[in-house]
Amino acid sequence: MNKVKQREANNATAVDVTDLILHDIQTGVLAPGSWLKQIDLEQRYQCTRPEVRRALDRLAQRRLVEHVPNRGYHVFEPDGRQAAEVSEIRILLETGMADKIAANASTADVEALRELARRFDKLILEGTPIELYEANLAFHYRLLSLCGNSELVKLVTEIRQRTSSAPVSQWKTRARIEQSSREHHEMVNAIAAGETAALKDAISRHIRQD
Amino acid sequence: MNKVKQREANNATAVDVTDLILHDIQTGVLAPGSWLKQIDLEQRYQCTRPEVRRALDRLAQRRLVEHVPNRGYHVFEPDGRQAAEVSEIRILLETGMADKIAANASTADVEALRELARRFDKLILEGTPIELYEANLAFHYRLLSLCGNSELVKLVTEIRQRTSSAPVSQWKTRARIEQSSREHHEMVNAIAAGETAALKDAISRHIRQD
DNA sequence: TTAGCATAAATTGGCGCCAATTTTGGATCA
DNA sequence: TGATCCAAAATTGGCGCCAATTTATGCTAA
């Protein structure tokens, strides 16, 4: 019983510091290029020094922060070339799965996607940039999951984090967001119609201007 | 001067424990499924406890070892499905770059690749399985580097480690190795001739039976 | 006034101890 | 004889201290 209590307490606090820092990097709270001082993080997230260090090491492994020995860790700023390369990788992976996505999608899946796309639309007006960002993520996650390759889904999820470090807070222009919205529906329609070429094209454009 | 001495000493020992463990996993010294006790590793690699733990955490992040809380870490055994999924990802990435590889390859590059392929051939007879494995890696690394997308090269290098955990020591049959050899030359020839379709086909087959 | 330097403050990062948990081995009882 | 339970050994994992390095500050000298 005491044990159970502990488990529950642990599970409640089971949100790893790594995820918290990651989230703050992605929502732009921790700006690209800024130094992540261990003391600050320790206080901000109410955790111990070793926890902070483990989190920073993990994020450095994923290339979300950069480690300079004896200087510390700072939020990674991908240069233009790297960003372009990552986009290219994503295009390769996601368009490569277009056929399977279209093949595997049931009518229920299509409807679920349409719903997620609508949710994105709704949040353009009513939601915060962060909510919008998360709705976008949810849509793409659901979409890609249809390919049936769970390792690939994990991989893309991981990779996607590398490009979208900064942009969330000051997320591009209204025009672009609405363009994104249109492309979402374009993708859903392409899947519903089984037009894989159109799907590939939409995905490709979508990633490029992400 | 004292400083310089230290630097040198550090650089000499700059081979991270993570890489040592990784190497031993890939060469099959540390068998898939086996438990990695911190005390053993500490002694084996002559390093401290925190170093071991950092290394294990990193390898767990890369999904090369699996972590069971309060039980420890054990070498990851990919099941059939996961292995197939990873292969599919590699095929997507590497064949997707075939055009660029063929386009970017100078005659010098082609010659270098041919040399690496020959080196592989030579080691079939004269070398150890590990040398063979490394020659194979070198060939593929050089090949993929021609695509010009360094992020992708890093990614594939990382991904490749996930499949070839066990097989190195008892590496498939002689017939398969010789088949690999032929495919290497096939790829080189396809690049030299600019036949991207043939290149894609060869890469695809090669990965599938890797 | 500015450049250079030395000292002090702040920060990083290595290391070992100890508590918590799990596993093993053995003893007791049905 | 076998199963259950308890205790001891082994292992994991959290935490804090201190040394090493870097950065900031203020002082001195040209």
mmCIF file of N, CA, C and O in Angstrom, chain A residues 66-149:
data_model
loop_
_atom_site.group_PDB
_atom_site.id
_atom_site.type_symbol
_atom_site.label_atom_id
_atom_site.label_comp_id
_atom_site.label_asym_id
_atom_site.label_seq_id
_atom_site.Cartn_x
_atom_site.Cartn_y
_atom_site.Cartn_z
ATOM 1 N N GLU A 66 23.465 22.086 -28.025
ATOM 2 C CA GLU A 66 24.855 21.826 -28.367
ATOM 3 C C GLU A 66 25.688 21.934 -27.105
ATOM 4 O O GLU A 66 25.457 22.805 -26.273
ATOM 5 N N HIS A 67 26.639 21.049 -26.993
ATOM 6 C CA HIS A 67 27.469 21.018 -25.796
ATOM 7 C C HIS A 67 28.863 21.537 -26.119
ATOM 8 O O HIS A 67 29.520 21.052 -27.036
ATOM 9 N N VAL A 68 29.295 22.530 -25.353
ATOM 10 C CA VAL A 68 30.666 23.030 -25.483
ATOM 11 C C VAL A 68 31.373 22.717 -24.174
ATOM 12 O O VAL A 68 31.012 23.275 -23.133
ATOM 13 N N PRO A 69 32.353 21.825 -24.212
ATOM 14 C CA PRO A 69 33.009 21.377 -22.979
ATOM 15 C C PRO A 69 33.487 22.538 -22.111
ATOM 16 O O PRO A 69 34.088 23.477 -22.606
ATOM 17 N N ASN A 70 33.199 22.444 -20.868
ATOM 18 C CA ASN A 70 33.560 23.460 -19.878
ATOM 19 C C ASN A 70 32.896 24.818 -20.084
ATOM 20 O O ASN A 70 33.236 25.780 -19.407
ATOM 21 N N ARG A 71 31.989 24.866 -21.047
ATOM 22 C CA ARG A 71 31.265 26.123 -21.265
ATOM 23 C C ARG A 71 29.773 25.926 -20.991
ATOM 24 O O ARG A 71 29.105 26.847 -20.535
ATOM 25 N N GLY A 72 29.324 24.739 -21.302
ATOM 26 C CA GLY A 72 27.919 24.452 -21.041
ATOM 27 C C GLY A 72 27.133 24.058 -22.283
ATOM 28 O O GLY A 72 27.705 23.698 -23.316
ATOM 29 N N TYR A 73 25.818 24.133 -22.164
ATOM 30 C CA TYR A 73 24.919 23.737 -23.240
ATOM 31 C C TYR A 73 24.126 24.951 -23.712
ATOM 32 O O TYR A 73 23.696 25.760 -22.901
ATOM 33 N N HIS A 74 23.934 25.062 -25.018
ATOM 34 C CA HIS A 74 23.052 26.114 -25.517
ATOM 35 C C HIS A 74 22.128 25.548 -26.582
ATOM 36 O O HIS A 74 22.469 24.586 -27.271
ATOM 37 N N VAL A 75 20.958 26.158 -26.694
ATOM 38 C CA VAL A 75 19.956 25.689 -27.648
ATOM 39 C C VAL A 75 20.525 25.754 -29.064
ATOM 40 O O VAL A 75 21.090 26.763 -29.458
ATOM 41 N N PHE A 76 20.382 24.673 -29.747
ATOM 42 C CA PHE A 76 20.975 24.540 -31.080
ATOM 43 C C PHE A 76 20.271 25.443 -32.087
ATOM 44 O O PHE A 76 19.049 25.568 -32.080
ATOM 45 N N GLU A 77 21.068 26.078 -32.922
ATOM 46 C CA GLU A 77 20.495 26.860 -34.021
ATOM 47 C C GLU A 77 20.886 26.210 -35.331
ATOM 48 O O GLU A 77 22.045 26.320 -35.750
ATOM 49 N N PRO A 78 19.968 25.545 -35.969
ATOM 50 C CA PRO A 78 20.312 24.922 -37.241
ATOM 51 C C PRO A 78 20.551 26.000 -38.287
ATOM 52 O O PRO A 78 19.773 26.940 -38.405
ATOM 53 N N ASP A 79 21.646 25.879 -39.021
ATOM 54 C CA ASP A 79 21.864 26.840 -40.085
ATOM 55 C C ASP A 79 21.002 26.446 -41.293
ATOM 56 O O ASP A 79 20.368 25.401 -41.304
ATOM 57 N N GLY A 80 21.001 27.281 -42.273
ATOM 58 C CA GLY A 80 20.136 27.068 -43.438
ATOM 59 C C GLY A 80 20.362 25.720 -44.095
ATOM 60 O O GLY A 80 19.406 25.001 -44.405
ATOM 61 N N ARG A 81 21.620 25.368 -44.248
ATOM 62 C CA ARG A 81 21.928 24.112 -44.927
ATOM 63 C C ARG A 81 21.363 22.919 -44.167
ATOM 64 O O ARG A 81 20.686 22.059 -44.732
ATOM 65 N N GLN A 82 21.626 22.888 -42.867
ATOM 66 C CA GLN A 82 21.137 21.769 -42.056
ATOM 67 C C GLN A 82 19.626 21.663 -42.101
ATOM 68 O O GLN A 82 19.070 20.571 -42.241
ATOM 69 N N ALA A 83 18.970 22.823 -41.986
ATOM 70 C CA ALA A 83 17.508 22.815 -42.025
ATOM 71 C C ALA A 83 17.018 22.241 -43.350
ATOM 72 O O ALA A 83 16.100 21.415 -43.387
ATOM 73 N N ALA A 84 17.667 22.653 -44.425
ATOM 74 C CA ALA A 84 17.276 22.167 -45.751
ATOM 75 C C ALA A 84 17.497 20.662 -45.857
ATOM 76 O O ALA A 84 16.666 19.928 -46.407
ATOM 77 N N GLU A 85 18.612 20.209 -45.300
ATOM 78 C CA GLU A 85 18.912 18.776 -45.359
ATOM 79 C C GLU A 85 17.881 17.963 -44.592
ATOM 80 O O GLU A 85 17.440 16.907 -45.044
ATOM 81 N N VAL A 86 17.512 18.464 -43.435
ATOM 82 C CA VAL A 86 16.517 17.763 -42.637
ATOM 83 C C VAL A 86 15.178 17.722 -43.367
ATOM 84 O O VAL A 86 14.500 16.698 -43.378
ATOM 85 N N SER A 87 14.821 18.838 -43.983
ATOM 86 C CA SER A 87 13.577 18.858 -44.754
ATOM 87 C C SER A 87 13.614 17.816 -45.864
ATOM 88 O O SER A 87 12.633 17.101 -46.105
ATOM 89 N N GLU A 88 14.754 17.743 -46.512
ATOM 90 C CA GLU A 88 14.903 16.770 -47.597
ATOM 91 C C GLU A 88 14.687 15.344 -47.083
ATOM 92 O O GLU A 88 14.025 14.527 -47.736
ATOM 93 N N ILE A 89 15.232 15.068 -45.921
ATOM 94 C CA ILE A 89 15.062 13.746 -45.326
ATOM 95 C C ILE A 89 13.589 13.468 -45.063
ATOM 96 O O ILE A 89 13.068 12.400 -45.390
ATOM 97 N N ARG A 90 12.922 14.467 -44.491
ATOM 98 C CA ARG A 90 11.506 14.286 -44.176
ATOM 99 C C ARG A 90 10.685 14.051 -45.437
ATOM 100 O O ARG A 90 9.790 13.194 -45.457
ATOM 101 N N ILE A 91 10.990 14.797 -46.476
ATOM 102 C CA ILE A 91 10.262 14.619 -47.736
ATOM 103 C C ILE A 91 10.436 13.200 -48.248
ATOM 104 O O ILE A 91 9.488 12.529 -48.653
ATOM 105 N N LEU A 92 11.671 12.735 -48.194
ATOM 106 C CA LEU A 92 11.976 11.379 -48.648
ATOM 107 C C LEU A 92 11.152 10.351 -47.883
ATOM 108 O O LEU A 92 10.530 9.466 -48.467
ATOM 109 N N LEU A 93 11.146 10.489 -46.563
ATOM 110 C CA LEU A 93 10.474 9.498 -45.724
ATOM 111 C C LEU A 93 8.958 9.574 -45.854
ATOM 112 O O LEU A 93 8.285 8.554 -45.998
ATOM 113 N N GLU A 94 8.434 10.785 -45.815
ATOM 114 C CA GLU A 94 6.979 10.905 -45.775
ATOM 115 C C GLU A 94 6.337 10.686 -47.145
ATOM 116 O O GLU A 94 5.298 10.032 -47.234
ATOM 117 N N THR A 95 6.941 11.190 -48.198
ATOM 118 C CA THR A 95 6.381 10.903 -49.526
ATOM 119 C C THR A 95 6.597 9.437 -49.874
ATOM 120 O O THR A 95 5.785 8.830 -50.577
ATOM 121 N N GLY A 96 7.685 8.884 -49.372
ATOM 122 C CA GLY A 96 7.974 7.476 -49.635
ATOM 123 C C GLY A 96 6.904 6.552 -49.083
ATOM 124 O O GLY A 96 6.703 5.444 -49.569
ATOM 125 N N MET A 97 6.227 7.022 -48.057
ATOM 126 C CA MET A 97 5.183 6.217 -47.432
ATOM 127 C C MET A 97 3.786 6.546 -47.959
ATOM 128 O O MET A 97 2.806 5.946 -47.504
ATOM 129 N N ALA A 98 3.716 7.488 -48.877
ATOM 130 C CA ALA A 98 2.409 7.953 -49.364
ATOM 131 C C ALA A 98 1.536 6.806 -49.871
ATOM 132 O O ALA A 98 0.345 6.724 -49.551
ATOM 133 N N ASP A 99 2.140 5.912 -50.637
ATOM 134 C CA ASP A 99 1.380 4.789 -51.190
ATOM 135 C C ASP A 99 0.743 3.955 -50.083
ATOM 136 O O ASP A 99 -0.445 3.648 -50.108
ATOM 137 N N LYS A 100 1.576 3.623 -49.094
ATOM 138 C CA LYS A 100 1.058 2.797 -48.008
ATOM 139 C C LYS A 100 -0.004 3.525 -47.203
ATOM 140 O O LYS A 100 -0.970 2.919 -46.753
ATOM 141 N N ILE A 101 0.225 4.806 -46.994
ATOM 142 C CA ILE A 101 -0.761 5.593 -46.254
ATOM 143 C C ILE A 101 -2.110 5.536 -46.955
ATOM 144 O O ILE A 101 -3.138 5.236 -46.343
ATOM 145 N N ALA A 102 -2.082 5.803 -48.237
ATOM 146 C CA ALA A 102 -3.326 5.786 -49.009
ATOM 147 C C ALA A 102 -3.953 4.394 -49.002
ATOM 148 O O ALA A 102 -5.173 4.245 -48.883
ATOM 149 N N ALA A 103 -3.110 3.380 -49.107
ATOM 150 C CA ALA A 103 -3.613 2.005 -49.155
ATOM 151 C C ALA A 103 -4.238 1.574 -47.832
ATOM 152 O O ALA A 103 -5.268 0.899 -47.804
ATOM 153 N N ASN A 104 -3.620 1.984 -46.731
ATOM 154 C CA ASN A 104 -4.079 1.522 -45.428
ATOM 155 C C ASN A 104 -5.251 2.310 -44.845
ATOM 156 O O ASN A 104 -5.881 1.857 -43.896
ATOM 157 N N ALA A 105 -5.480 3.498 -45.376
ATOM 158 C CA ALA A 105 -6.463 4.381 -44.745
ATOM 159 C C ALA A 105 -7.886 3.882 -44.942
ATOM 160 O O ALA A 105 -8.361 3.734 -46.070
ATOM 161 N N SER A 106 -8.547 3.627 -43.820
ATOM 162 C CA SER A 106 -9.963 3.282 -43.884
ATOM 163 C C SER A 106 -10.773 4.578 -43.945
ATOM 164 O O SER A 106 -10.217 5.672 -43.768
ATOM 165 N N THR A 107 -12.083 4.436 -44.187
ATOM 166 C CA THR A 107 -12.919 5.645 -44.210
ATOM 167 C C THR A 107 -12.932 6.320 -42.838
ATOM 168 O O THR A 107 -12.993 7.541 -42.741
ATOM 169 N N ALA A 108 -12.851 5.487 -41.798
ATOM 170 C CA ALA A 108 -12.797 6.044 -40.443
ATOM 171 C C ALA A 108 -11.528 6.868 -40.254
ATOM 172 O O ALA A 108 -11.550 7.957 -39.658
ATOM 173 N N ASP A 109 -10.421 6.361 -40.757
ATOM 174 C CA ASP A 109 -9.161 7.093 -40.657
ATOM 175 C C ASP A 109 -9.269 8.431 -41.369
ATOM 176 O O ASP A 109 -8.842 9.466 -40.844
ATOM 177 N N VAL A 110 -9.819 8.400 -42.559
ATOM 178 C CA VAL A 110 -9.972 9.628 -43.337
ATOM 179 C C VAL A 110 -10.803 10.644 -42.557
ATOM 180 O O VAL A 110 -10.465 11.830 -42.491
ATOM 181 N N GLU A 111 -11.861 10.129 -41.951
ATOM 182 C CA GLU A 111 -12.728 11.030 -41.195
ATOM 183 C C GLU A 111 -11.990 11.626 -39.996
ATOM 184 O O GLU A 111 -12.108 12.819 -39.702
ATOM 185 N N ALA A 112 -11.222 10.780 -39.323
ATOM 186 C CA ALA A 112 -10.443 11.245 -38.173
ATOM 187 C C ALA A 112 -9.453 12.321 -38.601
ATOM 188 O O ALA A 112 -9.276 13.343 -37.916
ATOM 189 N N LEU A 113 -8.828 12.107 -39.733
ATOM 190 C CA LEU A 113 -7.874 13.095 -40.249
ATOM 191 C C LEU A 113 -8.575 14.410 -40.570
ATOM 192 O O LEU A 113 -8.083 15.489 -40.247
ATOM 193 N N ARG A 114 -9.724 14.266 -41.204
ATOM 194 C CA ARG A 114 -10.473 15.471 -41.558
ATOM 195 C C ARG A 114 -10.827 16.266 -40.298
ATOM 196 O O ARG A 114 -10.744 17.495 -40.272
ATOM 197 N N GLU A 115 -11.175 15.513 -39.281
ATOM 198 C CA GLU A 115 -11.507 16.155 -38.015
ATOM 199 C C GLU A 115 -10.304 16.905 -37.440
ATOM 200 O O GLU A 115 -10.420 18.046 -36.965
ATOM 201 N N LEU A 116 -9.138 16.268 -37.506
ATOM 202 C CA LEU A 116 -7.921 16.908 -36.998
ATOM 203 C C LEU A 116 -7.561 18.143 -37.817
ATOM 204 O O LEU A 116 -7.097 19.153 -37.285
ATOM 205 N N ALA A 117 -7.798 18.046 -39.110
ATOM 206 C CA ALA A 117 -7.543 19.197 -39.979
ATOM 207 C C ALA A 117 -8.471 20.349 -39.616
ATOM 208 O O ALA A 117 -8.060 21.515 -39.564
ATOM 209 N N ARG A 118 -9.724 20.001 -39.330
ATOM 210 C CA ARG A 118 -10.695 21.028 -38.939
ATOM 211 C C ARG A 118 -10.304 21.671 -37.614
ATOM 212 O O ARG A 118 -10.437 22.866 -37.425
ATOM 213 N N ARG A 119 -9.851 20.823 -36.726
ATOM 214 C CA ARG A 119 -9.422 21.336 -35.423
ATOM 215 C C ARG A 119 -8.305 22.361 -35.608
ATOM 216 O O ARG A 119 -8.291 23.408 -34.954
ATOM 217 N N PHE A 120 -7.403 22.067 -36.507
ATOM 218 C CA PHE A 120 -6.322 23.021 -36.825
ATOM 219 C C PHE A 120 -6.926 24.338 -37.319
ATOM 220 O O PHE A 120 -6.571 25.421 -36.842
ATOM 221 N N ASP A 121 -7.856 24.223 -38.258
ATOM 222 C CA ASP A 121 -8.504 25.419 -38.816
ATOM 223 C C ASP A 121 -9.116 26.278 -37.718
ATOM 224 O O ASP A 121 -8.943 27.494 -37.683
ATOM 225 N N LYS A 122 -9.814 25.594 -36.836
ATOM 226 C CA LYS A 122 -10.510 26.287 -35.765
ATOM 227 C C LYS A 122 -9.528 27.065 -34.890
ATOM 228 O O LYS A 122 -9.782 28.203 -34.490
ATOM 229 N N LEU A 123 -8.392 26.426 -34.624
ATOM 230 C CA LEU A 123 -7.421 27.041 -33.724
ATOM 231 C C LEU A 123 -6.658 28.195 -34.364
ATOM 232 O O LEU A 123 -5.985 28.967 -33.681
ATOM 233 N N ILE A 124 -6.748 28.305 -35.689
ATOM 234 C CA ILE A 124 -6.105 29.449 -36.341
ATOM 235 C C ILE A 124 -6.659 30.745 -35.757
ATOM 236 O O ILE A 124 -5.929 31.694 -35.485
ATOM 237 N N LEU A 125 -7.966 30.723 -35.556
ATOM 238 C CA LEU A 125 -8.612 31.923 -35.035
ATOM 239 C C LEU A 125 -8.637 31.962 -33.512
ATOM 240 O O LEU A 125 -8.319 32.961 -32.888
ATOM 241 N N GLU A 126 -9.004 30.814 -32.933
ATOM 242 C CA GLU A 126 -9.308 30.824 -31.505
ATOM 243 C C GLU A 126 -8.159 30.421 -30.593
ATOM 244 O O GLU A 126 -8.200 30.682 -29.397
ATOM 245 N N GLY A 127 -7.163 29.766 -31.147
ATOM 246 C CA GLY A 127 -6.162 29.167 -30.280
ATOM 247 C C GLY A 127 -4.879 29.965 -30.160
ATOM 248 O O GLY A 127 -4.639 30.911 -30.904
ATOM 249 N N THR A 128 -4.047 29.563 -29.215
ATOM 250 C CA THR A 128 -2.721 30.147 -29.091
ATOM 251 C C THR A 128 -1.810 29.507 -30.134
ATOM 252 O O THR A 128 -2.113 28.432 -30.653
ATOM 253 N N PRO A 129 -0.703 30.147 -30.431
ATOM 254 C CA PRO A 129 0.242 29.559 -31.381
ATOM 255 C C PRO A 129 0.678 28.160 -30.969
ATOM 256 O O PRO A 129 0.871 27.289 -31.811
ATOM 257 N N ILE A 130 0.810 27.960 -29.678
ATOM 258 C CA ILE A 130 1.254 26.658 -29.192
ATOM 259 C C ILE A 130 0.203 25.589 -29.445
ATOM 260 O O ILE A 130 0.508 24.478 -29.873
ATOM 261 N N GLU A 131 -1.044 25.941 -29.190
ATOM 262 C CA GLU A 131 -2.124 24.986 -29.462
ATOM 263 C C GLU A 131 -2.167 24.640 -30.941
ATOM 264 O O GLU A 131 -2.360 23.492 -31.337
ATOM 265 N N LEU A 132 -1.970 25.669 -31.750
ATOM 266 C CA LEU A 132 -1.958 25.475 -33.200
ATOM 267 C C LEU A 132 -0.841 24.510 -33.590
ATOM 268 O O LEU A 132 -1.046 23.574 -34.357
ATOM 269 N N TYR A 133 0.304 24.756 -33.011
ATOM 270 C CA TYR A 133 1.474 23.915 -33.265
ATOM 271 C C TYR A 133 1.192 22.467 -32.904
ATOM 272 O O TYR A 133 1.505 21.542 -33.662
ATOM 273 N N GLU A 134 0.541 22.299 -31.765
ATOM 274 C CA GLU A 134 0.271 20.937 -31.306
ATOM 275 C C GLU A 134 -0.810 20.252 -32.145
ATOM 276 O O GLU A 134 -0.746 19.046 -32.384
ATOM 277 N N ALA A 135 -1.758 21.037 -32.591
ATOM 278 C CA ALA A 135 -2.795 20.489 -33.478
ATOM 279 C C ALA A 135 -2.171 20.037 -34.790
ATOM 280 O O ALA A 135 -2.512 18.983 -35.336
ATOM 281 N N ASN A 136 -1.249 20.838 -35.270
ATOM 282 C CA ASN A 136 -0.528 20.490 -36.495
ATOM 283 C C ASN A 136 0.229 19.174 -36.326
ATOM 284 O O ASN A 136 0.166 18.275 -37.160
ATOM 285 N N LEU A 137 0.910 19.075 -35.199
ATOM 286 C CA LEU A 137 1.654 17.860 -34.893
ATOM 287 C C LEU A 137 0.732 16.656 -34.845
ATOM 288 O O LEU A 137 1.052 15.588 -35.379
ATOM 289 N N ALA A 138 -0.397 16.819 -34.194
ATOM 290 C CA ALA A 138 -1.354 15.721 -34.048
ATOM 291 C C ALA A 138 -1.828 15.240 -35.417
ATOM 292 O O ALA A 138 -1.902 14.034 -35.668
ATOM 293 N N PHE A 139 -2.126 16.192 -36.286
ATOM 294 C CA PHE A 139 -2.558 15.831 -37.634
ATOM 295 C C PHE A 139 -1.497 14.995 -38.346
ATOM 296 O O PHE A 139 -1.779 13.916 -38.865
ATOM 297 N N HIS A 140 -0.274 15.490 -38.317
ATOM 298 C CA HIS A 140 0.791 14.798 -39.045
ATOM 299 C C HIS A 140 1.118 13.449 -38.441
ATOM 300 O O HIS A 140 1.440 12.493 -39.141
ATOM 301 N N TYR A 141 1.009 13.373 -37.108
ATOM 302 C CA TYR A 141 1.275 12.116 -36.451
ATOM 303 C C TYR A 141 0.255 11.063 -36.887
ATOM 304 O O TYR A 141 0.610 9.945 -37.255
ATOM 305 N N ARG A 142 -0.998 11.475 -36.872
ATOM 306 C CA ARG A 142 -2.076 10.559 -37.272
ATOM 307 C C ARG A 142 -1.903 10.128 -38.722
ATOM 308 O O ARG A 142 -2.066 8.963 -39.062
ATOM 309 N N LEU A 143 -1.571 11.099 -39.540
ATOM 310 C CA LEU A 143 -1.384 10.827 -40.968
ATOM 311 C C LEU A 143 -0.285 9.793 -41.187
ATOM 312 O O LEU A 143 -0.485 8.768 -41.845
ATOM 313 N N LEU A 144 0.851 10.066 -40.608
ATOM 314 C CA LEU A 144 2.003 9.208 -40.848
ATOM 315 C C LEU A 144 1.813 7.826 -40.234
ATOM 316 O O LEU A 144 2.301 6.828 -40.777
ATOM 317 N N SER A 145 1.095 7.772 -39.137
ATOM 318 C CA SER A 145 0.866 6.485 -38.475
ATOM 319 C C SER A 145 0.216 5.471 -39.404
ATOM 320 O O SER A 145 0.388 4.268 -39.253
ATOM 321 N N LEU A 146 -0.526 5.974 -40.379
ATOM 322 C CA LEU A 146 -1.221 5.084 -41.307
ATOM 323 C C LEU A 146 -0.268 4.245 -42.158
ATOM 324 O O LEU A 146 -0.670 3.256 -42.743
ATOM 325 N N CYS A 147 0.976 4.649 -42.224
ATOM 326 C CA CYS A 147 1.927 3.910 -43.073
ATOM 327 C C CYS A 147 2.228 2.538 -42.505
ATOM 328 O O CYS A 147 2.680 1.652 -43.217
ATOM 329 N N GLY A 148 1.976 2.347 -41.214
ATOM 330 C CA GLY A 148 2.152 1.022 -40.621
ATOM 331 C C GLY A 148 3.558 0.721 -40.153
ATOM 332 O O GLY A 148 3.816 -0.320 -39.564
ATOM 333 N N ASN A 149 4.465 1.659 -40.421
ATOM 334 C CA ASN A 149 5.847 1.451 -39.987
ATOM 335 C C ASN A 149 6.112 2.291 -38.742
ATOM 336 O O ASN A 149 6.429 3.472 -38.820
#
